[in-house]
Amino acid sequence: MLTTHHCLLVRDGTFAAIGPSGDITGDRGPWPDGLFARDARHLSRWQLTVDGGTPAVLVPAAVGDEARANAVLTPPGSRAEPPALTLFREQSVRAGGLSERIRISSNHGEPTTALLALTVDADFADQFELRGDHRWYEKPHAVRTRAILPDGVEFGYRRHEWRARTVVTTSPAPDVVEETGSGARRLRWQVELPAHGSVELALRVDAHPHGAPEPDPVLPMPAGRFATVGGLGGVPIPDDWPELSAACEQGLGDLAGLLVPATGPDGEPLRVPAAGVPWFLTLIARHALVTSLFMLRARPELAAATLLALAATQATGADPRRIAEPGKIVHELRHGELAHFDQVPYGRYFGAVDSTPLFLLLLGAHAQATGDEKLARRLERHARAAVEWMFQYGGLADGGYLLYQADQGGLANQNWKDSPGSVCAADGTPAKGEITAATAQGYAYAALSQAARLARTAWDDASYADVLDDAAEGLRARFLRDFWLPEHDFPALALDGAGQRVDALGSDAGHLLWTGILDRERGREVGRRLVRPDFFTGWGIRTLAAGQPAYHPLSYHRGSVWPHDSAIAALGLARYGLRTEAQTVARGVLDLAAATSFQLPEAVAGYARDEHPTPV
């Protein structure tokens, strides 16, 4: 993830990316700015001028509480002629909108006037259009409209049945709304300021995306800050780890802002964790399932919402373009124009080999953590269909493993390391053919074990439980035979299409510890290996061990450090009784959190702490 100068405000499936001054310029590329809802940019220009000039930034926009940002601006000035005015901008997002309050304060002892102007536009660009991959999408018969309102302007967009609107209203109303020649509109106010006095301007943007449901006020998890020092919903925090409370508090607050609307099997409104901003403020099954697993002890209702939302979108038939097969759990949901018109396959995309076993894993873990099997009984049909997919379509029945092959129109890799070339040999050669990723086998083993336990208890089907237990043990035996690299005492990253071991040494081994597929002796050997210097940087575990030709410290999945990946490994280390090693990894991740204002990044570079004292 690239560093950005943008300030990100996120709430209820809506986010705004604004510049240091609070402006939006219509940027594209790795970090586009704008107001976004349901995969579309509903505000592409939002630029303030004073007396015809762009004000200077005294205090750049920075995120505060409640998805709010503040900036302080002035017109140009000098030591001899200090600025006549100061502008205080306060901006916040809500479900489907942006609000702003501008306070214009006079710095003079006599009355003065100022010409305030705001250039606004809505391009309704789909997020896939804005990415820096130079792709271009035809949009035949698309029409954009602009309508002047008594107190603002309305932007419209239509393409066949697709309809979207953005409404900008102000108080007081603008003196005039001007055309700019570019499609944007300029709202102008002649502001009269008393001596050392102030005037306020209130601005409101309401996005109306195509197909958007009405916002539901009920959240499964309260917004804001709800961790307390010494405890987390009954989960104790050690006294000698005081920074853990700060990390949990910040993380929970951020997670509350990342909840997005979803729908359950009976149409019930839900809130589920999105994967992140700017590109993935939507339900990505793997991310939501892993997040919910981490949150089980503190917020089990998040797992329930995620499971229900995924059950509602489970495939019931085959659709090769979307990699859908009966019983498979969705990978990604999109609501944008390009997905609607099938110009990208991600409207309901099933290109993941691991979301289905993770669904079963979470369903069983939820019942265990809560002691309540009602949800497991309600979703029995969906769970059995997921098990059936693993055998009949996923590959367990034919080849004994879950496997996938590259999707030419979508994802080449369909495990958690899903970037091109991430599944590779130690020399960097990408694996070819049908890929049997190690992590997916670990998840499948845990999923079969959890489904067997549910069959024996919640579903009252002992014979089915026996079948699943036998399948889990058979998978484990095959895995230990086929994936083990005796020359490294370490598991292979994958098997390629020819059944050959893909011999890069990767952090995926930590996931195998977490799921318990390794026997005790080999598991402890692998665990100790993960905290050696070629893997452990001091901040976490590298996705690929240093020293291999394939290693690159700035590669997305071939050398960087992912906090969630390291946290999974820490749980795996604890499972195999490696308490010292687990604490080492956990301390590293916590130090990384402390070094990043307790907002853990998606990934950091693979440089060790003794190479550079702060995370890169």
Coordinates of C-alpha atoms in Angstrom, one line a residue:
M1 CA 0.0 0.0 0.0
L2 CA 1.5 3.3 -1.1
T3 CA 1.8 6.3 1.3
T4 CA -0.8 8.9 0.5
H5 CA -1.2 12.6 1.3
H6 CA -5.0 12.1 1.3
C7 CA -7.0 12.2 4.5
L8 CA -9.5 9.3 4.6
L9 CA -12.9 9.6 6.3
V10 CA -14.9 6.3 6.5
R11 CA -18.3 5.4 7.8
D12 CA -21.2 3.0 6.9
G13 CA -19.9 2.0 3.5
T14 CA -19.1 5.6 2.4
F15 CA -15.7 7.2 2.3
A16 CA -14.1 10.5 1.3
A17 CA -10.5 10.9 0.3
I18 CA -9.6 14.6 0.6
G19 CA -6.4 16.6 0.2
P20 CA -4.5 18.6 2.8
S21 CA -6.8 21.6 2.3
G22 CA -10.0 19.5 2.3
D23 CA -10.3 19.8 -1.5
I24 CA -11.1 17.0 -4.0
T25 CA -9.4 17.4 -7.4
G26 CA -10.6 14.3 -9.4
D27 CA -7.3 12.4 -9.1
R28 CA -6.9 8.9 -10.6
G29 CA -4.3 6.2 -10.0
P30 CA -3.2 4.5 -6.9
W31 CA -5.0 6.9 -4.5
P32 CA -7.9 8.7 -6.2
D33 CA -9.7 11.4 -4.2
G34 CA -13.4 11.9 -4.0
L35 CA -16.6 10.9 -2.2
F36 CA -17.3 7.2 -2.9
A37 CA -20.4 5.1 -2.2
R38 CA -21.2 1.6 -3.6
D39 CA -18.0 1.5 -5.8
A40 CA -18.8 4.8 -7.5
R41 CA -17.3 8.3 -7.1
H42 CA -20.2 10.7 -6.3
L43 CA -18.0 13.8 -5.9
S44 CA -15.0 14.3 -8.2
R45 CA -14.4 18.1 -7.7
W46 CA -14.7 20.0 -4.4
Q47 CA -12.3 22.9 -4.7
L48 CA -12.5 26.1 -2.6
T49 CA -11.1 29.5 -3.7
V50 CA -11.1 32.9 -1.9
D51 CA -11.1 36.1 -4.0
G52 CA -10.2 34.0 -7.1
G53 CA -7.1 32.3 -5.5
T54 CA -6.4 29.0 -3.9
P55 CA -5.9 29.4 -0.1
A56 CA -2.7 28.3 1.6
V57 CA -2.8 25.4 4.2
L58 CA -1.9 26.4 7.8
V59 CA -3.2 23.1 9.3
P60 CA -3.7 20.2 6.9
A61 CA -6.8 18.0 7.1
A62 CA -6.4 15.2 9.6
V63 CA -8.8 12.6 10.8
G64 CA -10.2 13.1 14.3
D65 CA -13.0 11.3 16.1
E66 CA -16.3 10.3 14.4
A67 CA -14.9 10.3 10.8
R68 CA -14.3 14.0 11.0
A69 CA -11.4 16.1 9.6
N70 CA -10.4 19.7 10.3
A71 CA -8.2 22.1 8.2
V72 CA -7.2 25.7 8.6
L73 CA -6.6 27.8 5.5
T74 CA -5.7 31.4 4.7
P75 CA -5.5 33.5 1.5
P76 CA -1.9 34.3 0.5
G77 CA -0.2 36.8 2.8
S78 CA 3.2 38.1 4.0
R79 CA 5.0 39.3 7.1
A80 CA 4.1 42.9 6.1
E81 CA 0.6 42.1 4.9
P82 CA -0.8 39.1 6.9
P83 CA -3.9 37.4 5.6
A84 CA -7.1 39.2 6.0
L85 CA -9.1 36.1 6.6
T86 CA -8.8 32.6 8.1
L87 CA -11.0 29.7 7.0
F88 CA -11.7 26.8 9.3
R89 CA -13.0 23.7 7.5
E90 CA -14.7 20.9 9.3
Q91 CA -15.7 17.9 7.1
S92 CA -17.4 14.6 8.1
V93 CA -18.9 11.6 6.3
R94 CA -22.0 9.7 7.0
A95 CA -23.8 6.9 5.2
G96 CA -24.2 8.2 1.7
G97 CA -22.9 11.7 2.2
L98 CA -20.4 14.4 3.1
S99 CA -21.1 17.4 5.3
E100 CA -18.9 20.4 5.6
R101 CA -19.0 23.6 7.7
I102 CA -16.7 26.5 6.7
R103 CA -16.2 29.3 9.2
I104 CA -14.7 32.5 7.6
S105 CA -13.1 34.7 10.3
S106 CA -12.0 38.3 9.6
N107 CA -8.5 39.2 11.0
H108 CA -9.2 43.0 10.4
G109 CA -10.6 45.6 12.8
E110 CA -13.0 47.0 10.2
P111 CA -15.7 45.3 8.1
T112 CA -14.5 43.5 5.0
T113 CA -15.9 41.4 2.1
A114 CA -14.7 38.2 0.5
L115 CA -15.6 36.3 -2.6
L116 CA -16.0 32.6 -1.8
A117 CA -16.3 30.0 -4.6
L118 CA -16.6 26.2 -4.6
T119 CA -16.2 24.3 -7.8
V120 CA -18.1 21.0 -7.6
D121 CA -18.6 18.0 -10.0
A122 CA -19.6 14.4 -9.9
D123 CA -18.2 12.1 -12.6
F124 CA -19.8 8.9 -11.3
A125 CA -16.7 7.0 -12.2
D126 CA -16.6 3.3 -11.3
Q127 CA -13.7 2.4 -9.0
F128 CA -12.4 0.0 -11.6
E129 CA -12.0 3.0 -14.0
L130 CA -9.9 4.9 -11.6
R131 CA -7.2 2.3 -11.0
G132 CA -3.8 3.0 -12.5
D133 CA -3.9 -0.1 -14.8
H134 CA -4.6 1.9 -18.0
R135 CA -7.8 -0.1 -18.7
W136 CA -10.6 1.6 -20.5
Y137 CA -14.3 0.6 -20.4
E138 CA -16.9 1.5 -22.9
K139 CA -20.0 3.1 -21.5
P140 CA -22.5 3.3 -24.4
H141 CA -25.5 5.6 -24.1
A142 CA -24.3 7.1 -20.8
V143 CA -25.8 10.6 -20.1
R144 CA -24.7 13.1 -17.4
T145 CA -27.0 15.9 -16.3
R146 CA -26.7 19.0 -14.2
A147 CA -29.6 20.9 -12.7
I148 CA -29.6 24.1 -10.7
L149 CA -31.5 24.0 -7.4
P150 CA -32.6 26.9 -5.3
D151 CA -29.9 26.1 -2.7
G152 CA -27.4 24.2 -4.8
V153 CA -27.0 21.8 -7.7
E154 CA -27.9 18.2 -8.6
F155 CA -25.7 16.0 -10.8
G156 CA -27.3 13.0 -12.5
Y157 CA -26.1 10.0 -14.4
R158 CA -28.0 7.3 -16.4
R159 CA -27.1 4.4 -18.6
H160 CA -30.0 2.3 -19.6
E161 CA -31.6 1.2 -16.4
W162 CA -28.7 2.4 -14.3
R163 CA -29.4 5.6 -12.4
A164 CA -27.3 7.6 -9.9
R165 CA -27.5 11.2 -8.4
T166 CA -25.5 13.5 -6.3
V167 CA -27.2 16.5 -4.7
V168 CA -25.2 19.4 -3.3
T169 CA -27.1 21.9 -1.0
T170 CA -25.9 24.8 0.9
S171 CA -27.0 27.2 3.7
P172 CA -27.0 30.0 2.9
A173 CA -27.8 29.3 -0.7
P174 CA -25.2 30.5 -3.2
D175 CA -25.6 33.9 -4.8
V176 CA -25.0 32.3 -8.2
V177 CA -24.2 28.9 -9.8
E178 CA -21.9 29.2 -12.8
E179 CA -20.9 26.9 -15.6
T180 CA -17.2 26.3 -15.9
G181 CA -16.9 24.9 -19.4
S182 CA -15.8 21.5 -18.1
G183 CA -19.1 20.2 -16.8
A184 CA -18.4 21.3 -13.3
R185 CA -20.4 24.0 -11.6
R186 CA -19.1 26.9 -9.5
L187 CA -21.1 28.0 -6.5
R188 CA -20.3 31.6 -5.4
W189 CA -21.0 33.7 -2.3
Q190 CA -20.2 37.4 -1.6
V191 CA -19.4 37.2 2.1
E192 CA -19.8 40.3 4.3
L193 CA -17.7 40.1 7.4
P194 CA -17.9 42.4 10.5
A195 CA -14.7 43.6 12.2
H196 CA -13.0 40.6 13.7
G197 CA -16.3 38.7 13.0
S198 CA -17.1 35.4 11.5
V199 CA -19.6 33.9 9.0
E200 CA -20.5 30.2 8.6
L201 CA -21.4 28.3 5.5
A202 CA -23.0 24.8 5.7
L203 CA -22.5 22.4 2.8
R204 CA -24.2 19.0 2.3
V205 CA -23.6 16.3 -0.3
D206 CA -26.0 13.5 -0.6
A207 CA -25.1 10.5 -2.8
H208 CA -27.9 8.4 -4.3
P209 CA -26.2 5.3 -5.8
H210 CA -28.0 2.9 -8.0
G211 CA -29.8 0.2 -6.0
A212 CA -28.8 1.6 -2.6
P213 CA -31.0 0.5 0.2
E214 CA -32.1 2.9 2.8
P215 CA -29.5 3.2 5.6
D216 CA -30.3 1.0 8.6
P217 CA -29.4 2.6 12.0
V218 CA -28.9 -0.8 13.8
L219 CA -25.3 -1.9 13.9
P220 CA -24.1 -5.2 15.3
M221 CA -21.2 -3.3 16.9
P222 CA -21.3 0.2 18.4
A223 CA -19.4 2.9 16.6
G224 CA -16.6 4.9 18.3
R225 CA -14.2 3.8 21.1
F226 CA -15.4 1.0 23.2
A227 CA -12.3 -0.8 24.6
T228 CA -11.2 -0.1 28.2
V229 CA -7.8 -0.4 29.8
G230 CA -7.3 -3.8 31.3
G231 CA -10.1 -5.5 29.4
L232 CA -11.8 -6.0 26.1
G233 CA -15.4 -7.2 26.4
G234 CA -14.3 -9.6 29.1
V235 CA -11.0 -10.6 27.3
P236 CA -8.2 -9.8 29.7
I237 CA -5.2 -7.6 28.7
P238 CA -1.9 -8.4 30.5
D239 CA -0.8 -5.6 32.9
D240 CA 2.7 -5.7 31.4
W241 CA 1.4 -4.9 27.9
P242 CA -0.2 -1.5 28.5
E243 CA 0.2 -0.5 24.8
L244 CA -2.1 -3.4 23.9
S245 CA -5.1 -1.5 25.3
A246 CA -4.3 1.5 23.0
A247 CA -3.9 -0.8 20.0
C248 CA -7.2 -2.6 20.8
E249 CA -9.1 0.7 21.3
Q250 CA -7.8 2.2 18.1
G251 CA -8.4 -1.0 16.2
L252 CA -12.0 -1.4 17.4
G253 CA -12.8 2.2 16.6
D254 CA -11.4 1.8 13.1
L255 CA -13.2 -1.5 12.6
A256 CA -16.5 0.1 13.6
G257 CA -16.0 2.6 10.8
L258 CA -15.3 -0.2 8.3
L259 CA -18.6 -1.9 8.8
V260 CA -20.7 -2.0 5.6
P261 CA -24.3 -2.9 4.9
A262 CA -25.2 -6.5 3.9
T263 CA -28.2 -8.7 3.7
G264 CA -28.9 -12.1 5.3
P265 CA -30.7 -15.1 3.9
D266 CA -34.1 -13.8 4.9
G267 CA -33.4 -10.3 3.8
E268 CA -32.5 -9.1 7.2
P269 CA -30.1 -6.0 7.3
L270 CA -26.6 -6.7 8.6
R271 CA -23.3 -4.9 9.1
V272 CA -20.2 -6.8 8.1
P273 CA -16.5 -5.8 8.1
A274 CA -15.2 -4.5 4.8
A275 CA -11.6 -5.2 3.7
G276 CA -10.4 -1.6 3.6
V277 CA -10.2 1.7 1.7
P278 CA -9.9 2.9 -0.9
W279 CA -10.4 -0.1 -3.2
F280 CA -12.1 -2.7 -1.0
L281 CA -14.8 -1.0 1.0
T282 CA -17.0 -4.0 0.3
L283 CA -17.5 -7.5 1.5
I284 CA -14.5 -9.7 0.7
A285 CA -15.2 -13.1 2.2
R286 CA -11.6 -14.0 3.3
H287 CA -11.1 -10.7 5.0
A288 CA -14.4 -10.7 6.8
L289 CA -14.1 -14.3 7.9
V290 CA -10.6 -13.8 9.3
T291 CA -11.5 -10.5 11.0
S292 CA -14.5 -12.2 12.6
L293 CA -12.4 -15.1 13.8
F294 CA -10.1 -12.7 15.5
M295 CA -13.1 -10.8 17.0
L296 CA -14.9 -14.0 18.3
R297 CA -14.2 -13.6 22.0
A298 CA -14.9 -9.9 22.1
R299 CA -17.6 -9.4 19.4
P300 CA -19.2 -12.7 18.4
E301 CA -22.1 -10.9 16.8
L302 CA -19.7 -9.8 14.0
A303 CA -19.1 -13.5 13.1
A304 CA -22.9 -14.1 13.0
A305 CA -23.4 -11.2 10.6
T306 CA -20.6 -12.3 8.4
L307 CA -21.8 -15.9 8.2
L308 CA -25.4 -14.9 7.4
A309 CA -24.3 -12.5 4.7
L310 CA -22.1 -15.1 3.1
A311 CA -24.8 -17.8 3.3
A312 CA -27.1 -15.4 1.5
T313 CA -24.7 -15.1 -1.4
Q314 CA -23.6 -18.7 -1.6
A315 CA -23.5 -20.1 -5.1
T316 CA -26.4 -22.4 -6.0
G317 CA -25.4 -23.1 -9.6
A318 CA -22.4 -23.0 -12.0
D319 CA -21.2 -19.8 -13.7
P320 CA -17.7 -20.3 -15.1
R321 CA -17.1 -16.6 -15.8
R322 CA -17.5 -15.9 -12.0
I323 CA -15.9 -19.2 -10.9
A324 CA -19.2 -20.1 -9.2
E325 CA -20.1 -23.7 -8.4
P326 CA -22.9 -25.0 -6.2
G327 CA -22.1 -24.6 -2.5
K328 CA -19.1 -22.3 -3.0
I329 CA -18.8 -19.2 -0.8
V330 CA -18.4 -15.9 -2.6
H331 CA -15.0 -14.1 -2.7
E332 CA -16.1 -10.6 -3.5
L333 CA -19.2 -8.5 -3.9
R334 CA -19.4 -5.3 -6.0
H335 CA -22.2 -2.9 -6.6
G336 CA -20.7 -0.6 -9.3
E337 CA -21.8 0.1 -12.8
L338 CA -19.2 -2.0 -14.5
A339 CA -20.1 -5.0 -12.3
H340 CA -23.8 -4.4 -13.0
F341 CA -23.2 -4.5 -16.8
D342 CA -20.8 -7.5 -16.5
Q343 CA -17.9 -5.5 -17.7
V344 CA -15.9 -6.8 -14.7
P345 CA -16.8 -10.2 -13.1
Y346 CA -16.7 -9.0 -9.5
G347 CA -20.4 -8.2 -9.0
R348 CA -20.6 -11.6 -7.3
Y349 CA -17.2 -13.3 -7.8
F350 CA -16.2 -16.7 -6.5
G351 CA -12.4 -16.7 -7.3
A352 CA -11.1 -17.9 -4.0
V353 CA -10.3 -21.5 -3.0
D354 CA -10.3 -20.6 0.7
S355 CA -13.4 -18.7 1.5
T356 CA -15.5 -21.9 1.6
P357 CA -13.4 -23.7 4.2
L358 CA -13.0 -20.5 6.2
F359 CA -16.8 -20.2 6.3
L360 CA -17.1 -23.7 7.9
L361 CA -14.2 -22.9 10.2
L362 CA -15.9 -19.8 11.5
L363 CA -19.3 -21.4 11.8
G364 CA -17.9 -24.1 14.1
A365 CA -15.7 -21.6 16.0
H366 CA -18.7 -19.4 16.6
A367 CA -20.7 -22.2 18.2
Q368 CA -17.7 -23.1 20.4
A369 CA -17.0 -19.6 21.5
T370 CA -20.6 -18.7 22.3
G371 CA -21.9 -22.1 23.5
D372 CA -24.9 -21.4 21.3
E373 CA -25.6 -23.7 18.3
K374 CA -28.7 -21.9 17.0
L375 CA -26.8 -20.3 14.2
A376 CA -25.1 -23.6 13.3
R377 CA -28.5 -25.2 13.0
R378 CA -30.0 -22.4 11.0
L379 CA -27.1 -22.6 8.5
E380 CA -26.9 -26.4 8.4
R381 CA -28.0 -26.5 4.8
H382 CA -25.5 -24.0 3.7
A383 CA -22.7 -25.7 5.7
R384 CA -23.4 -29.1 4.1
A385 CA -23.5 -27.5 0.7
A386 CA -20.1 -25.9 1.5
V387 CA -18.7 -29.3 2.5
E388 CA -20.1 -30.8 -0.7
W389 CA -18.4 -28.1 -2.8
M390 CA -15.0 -29.0 -1.2
F391 CA -15.4 -32.6 -2.3
Q392 CA -17.2 -32.4 -5.6
Y393 CA -15.9 -29.2 -7.1
G394 CA -13.0 -28.0 -4.9
G395 CA -10.9 -31.2 -5.6
L396 CA -11.0 -33.2 -2.4
A397 CA -12.8 -36.1 -3.9
D398 CA -10.7 -36.4 -7.1
G399 CA -7.2 -35.3 -6.2
G400 CA -7.4 -35.2 -2.4
Y401 CA -6.7 -31.5 -2.1
L402 CA -8.4 -28.1 -2.7
L403 CA -7.0 -26.6 -5.8
Y404 CA -7.5 -23.8 -8.3
Q405 CA -6.3 -22.6 -11.7
A406 CA -5.7 -19.1 -12.9
D407 CA -8.7 -17.1 -13.9
Q408 CA -7.8 -15.2 -17.1
G409 CA -10.5 -12.6 -16.5
G410 CA -10.0 -12.3 -12.8
L411 CA -7.5 -13.5 -10.2
A412 CA -4.5 -15.6 -11.2
N413 CA -4.0 -16.7 -7.6
Q414 CA -7.0 -17.6 -5.5
N415 CA -5.5 -18.0 -2.0
W416 CA -4.6 -15.3 0.4
K417 CA -1.5 -14.5 -1.5
D418 CA -3.4 -13.5 -4.6
S419 CA -1.0 -11.2 -6.4
P420 CA 0.5 -12.4 -9.7
G421 CA 3.7 -14.5 -9.1
S422 CA 3.1 -14.8 -5.4
V423 CA 3.0 -18.6 -5.5
C424 CA 6.5 -19.3 -6.7
A425 CA 9.6 -21.5 -6.3
A426 CA 12.6 -20.3 -4.3
D427 CA 14.2 -19.0 -7.5
G428 CA 11.2 -16.9 -8.3
T429 CA 9.6 -19.1 -11.0
P430 CA 5.8 -18.8 -10.7
A431 CA 4.0 -22.1 -10.2
K432 CA 2.0 -23.2 -13.3
G433 CA -1.1 -25.3 -13.9
E434 CA -3.6 -26.2 -11.2
I435 CA -2.3 -24.9 -7.9
T436 CA -2.6 -26.7 -4.6
A437 CA -1.9 -24.0 -2.1
A438 CA -0.7 -25.1 1.4
T439 CA -2.8 -22.7 3.3
A440 CA -6.0 -23.9 1.7
Q441 CA -5.3 -27.5 2.8
G442 CA -4.8 -26.3 6.4
Y443 CA -8.1 -24.4 6.3
A444 CA -9.8 -27.5 4.7
Y445 CA -8.5 -29.7 7.5
A446 CA -9.8 -27.3 10.2
A447 CA -13.1 -26.9 8.3
L448 CA -13.7 -30.6 8.1
S449 CA -12.9 -31.0 11.8
Q450 CA -15.3 -28.2 12.7
A451 CA -18.1 -29.5 10.5
A452 CA -17.7 -33.0 12.0
R453 CA -18.1 -31.5 15.5
L454 CA -21.2 -29.6 14.4
A455 CA -22.6 -32.8 12.8
R456 CA -22.1 -34.7 16.0
T457 CA -23.7 -32.0 18.2
A458 CA -25.9 -29.3 16.5
W459 CA -27.0 -31.5 13.6
D460 CA -27.3 -34.8 15.4
D461 CA -25.8 -36.8 12.6
A462 CA -23.0 -39.0 14.0
S463 CA -22.5 -41.0 10.8
Y464 CA -21.8 -37.8 8.8
A465 CA -19.5 -36.7 11.6
D466 CA -17.5 -39.9 11.2
V467 CA -17.2 -39.4 7.5
L468 CA -15.9 -35.8 8.0
D469 CA -13.4 -36.9 10.7
D470 CA -12.0 -39.6 8.5
A471 CA -11.7 -37.1 5.6
A472 CA -9.8 -34.7 7.8
E473 CA -7.4 -37.3 9.0
G474 CA -6.9 -38.5 5.4
L475 CA -6.1 -35.0 4.3
R476 CA -3.6 -34.5 7.1
A477 CA -1.8 -37.7 6.2
R478 CA -1.6 -36.8 2.5
F479 CA -0.4 -33.3 3.3
L480 CA 2.4 -34.4 5.6
R481 CA 3.5 -36.9 2.9
D482 CA 3.3 -34.6 -0.2
F483 CA 4.2 -31.1 1.1
W484 CA 7.1 -31.7 3.4
L485 CA 10.5 -30.5 2.2
P486 CA 12.9 -32.7 4.1
E487 CA 16.0 -30.7 3.0
H488 CA 14.5 -27.6 4.8
D489 CA 12.3 -29.3 7.5
F490 CA 9.6 -27.0 6.3
P491 CA 6.4 -27.3 4.2
A492 CA 6.2 -26.3 0.6
L493 CA 4.3 -23.2 -0.4
A494 CA 2.2 -25.3 -2.8
L495 CA 2.1 -28.1 -5.3
D496 CA 2.1 -27.1 -9.0
G497 CA 0.0 -28.6 -11.8
A498 CA 2.5 -31.5 -12.2
G499 CA 2.3 -32.3 -8.5
Q500 CA 5.8 -30.9 -7.8
R501 CA 6.6 -29.1 -4.6
V502 CA 6.8 -25.3 -4.9
D503 CA 9.8 -24.9 -2.7
A504 CA 9.8 -21.2 -1.7
L505 CA 9.8 -20.9 2.2
G506 CA 6.9 -18.7 3.1
S507 CA 4.9 -17.4 6.0
D508 CA 2.0 -19.7 5.0
A509 CA 3.5 -22.2 7.4
G510 CA 2.1 -20.0 10.2
H511 CA -1.4 -20.7 8.9
L512 CA -0.7 -24.4 9.0
L513 CA 0.2 -24.1 12.6
W514 CA -3.0 -22.1 13.3
T515 CA -5.1 -24.8 11.7
G516 CA -3.3 -27.7 13.3
I517 CA -2.6 -29.8 10.2
L518 CA 1.0 -30.4 11.1
D519 CA 2.0 -33.0 13.7
R520 CA 3.5 -31.8 16.9
E521 CA 7.1 -32.6 16.2
R522 CA 7.1 -30.9 12.7
G523 CA 4.9 -28.1 13.9
R524 CA 7.3 -27.1 16.7
E525 CA 10.2 -27.3 14.2
V526 CA 8.4 -25.0 11.8
G527 CA 7.4 -22.6 14.5
R528 CA 11.0 -22.1 15.7
R529 CA 12.0 -21.6 12.1
L530 CA 9.5 -18.7 11.7
V531 CA 11.3 -16.6 14.3
R532 CA 14.8 -16.9 12.8
P533 CA 16.2 -13.7 11.3
D534 CA 15.5 -14.6 7.7
F535 CA 11.8 -14.7 8.5
F536 CA 11.3 -12.4 11.5
T537 CA 12.1 -8.7 11.0
G538 CA 11.4 -7.5 14.5
W539 CA 8.0 -6.2 13.3
G540 CA 6.6 -9.5 12.1
I541 CA 7.2 -12.5 9.8
R542 CA 8.2 -11.9 6.2
T543 CA 5.8 -13.4 3.6
L544 CA 8.9 -15.0 2.0
A545 CA 12.1 -15.7 3.9
A546 CA 15.1 -13.5 3.0
G547 CA 18.0 -15.1 1.3
Q548 CA 16.0 -16.8 -1.4
P549 CA 16.3 -15.4 -5.0
A550 CA 12.5 -14.8 -5.0
Y551 CA 12.7 -12.5 -1.9
H552 CA 12.0 -8.8 -2.4
P553 CA 11.5 -6.6 0.7
L554 CA 9.0 -4.3 -1.2
S555 CA 7.1 -7.1 -2.9
Y556 CA 3.4 -7.4 -2.0
H557 CA 3.6 -11.1 -1.1
R558 CA 7.2 -12.1 -1.7
G559 CA 9.0 -10.4 1.2
S560 CA 6.8 -7.8 2.9
V561 CA 5.3 -8.3 6.4
W562 CA 1.6 -8.4 6.9
P563 CA 0.3 -7.9 10.5
H564 CA -2.6 -10.2 10.1
D565 CA -0.4 -13.0 8.7
S566 CA 2.0 -12.6 11.6
A567 CA -0.9 -12.6 14.1
I568 CA -2.2 -15.9 12.6
A569 CA 1.3 -17.3 13.0
A570 CA 1.4 -16.1 16.7
L571 CA -1.8 -18.0 17.3
G572 CA -0.3 -21.1 15.6
L573 CA 2.8 -20.9 17.7
A574 CA 0.7 -20.8 20.9
R575 CA -1.2 -23.8 19.7
Y576 CA 2.0 -25.8 19.5
G577 CA 3.1 -24.7 22.9
L578 CA 5.8 -22.3 21.6
R579 CA 4.9 -19.5 24.1
T580 CA 8.2 -17.6 23.9
E581 CA 8.1 -17.6 20.1
A582 CA 4.4 -16.5 20.1
Q583 CA 5.2 -13.6 22.4
T584 CA 8.1 -12.6 20.2
V585 CA 5.9 -12.3 17.2
A586 CA 3.1 -10.6 19.1
R587 CA 5.5 -8.1 20.6
G588 CA 6.8 -7.3 17.1
V589 CA 3.3 -6.7 15.8
L590 CA 2.5 -4.5 18.8
D591 CA 5.7 -2.5 18.3
L592 CA 4.6 -2.0 14.7
A593 CA 1.2 -0.8 15.9
A594 CA 2.9 1.7 18.3
A595 CA 5.1 3.0 15.6
T596 CA 2.1 3.7 13.3
S597 CA -0.2 5.5 15.8
F598 CA -1.8 2.1 16.5
Q599 CA -3.3 2.0 13.0
L600 CA -1.6 -1.1 11.6
P601 CA -0.9 -0.8 7.9
E602 CA -1.9 -3.6 5.5
A603 CA 1.8 -4.4 5.0
V604 CA 5.3 -3.0 5.7
A605 CA 8.5 -3.7 3.9
G606 CA 10.6 -6.7 4.8
Y607 CA 13.5 -4.6 6.2
A608 CA 14.7 -5.7 9.6
R609 CA 14.7 -3.4 12.6
D610 CA 18.5 -3.5 12.7
E611 CA 18.6 -2.2 9.1
H612 CA 16.2 0.6 9.7
P613 CA 14.8 1.7 13.1
T614 CA 11.3 2.5 12.0
P615 CA 8.9 0.4 9.9
V616 CA 9.0 1.2 6.1

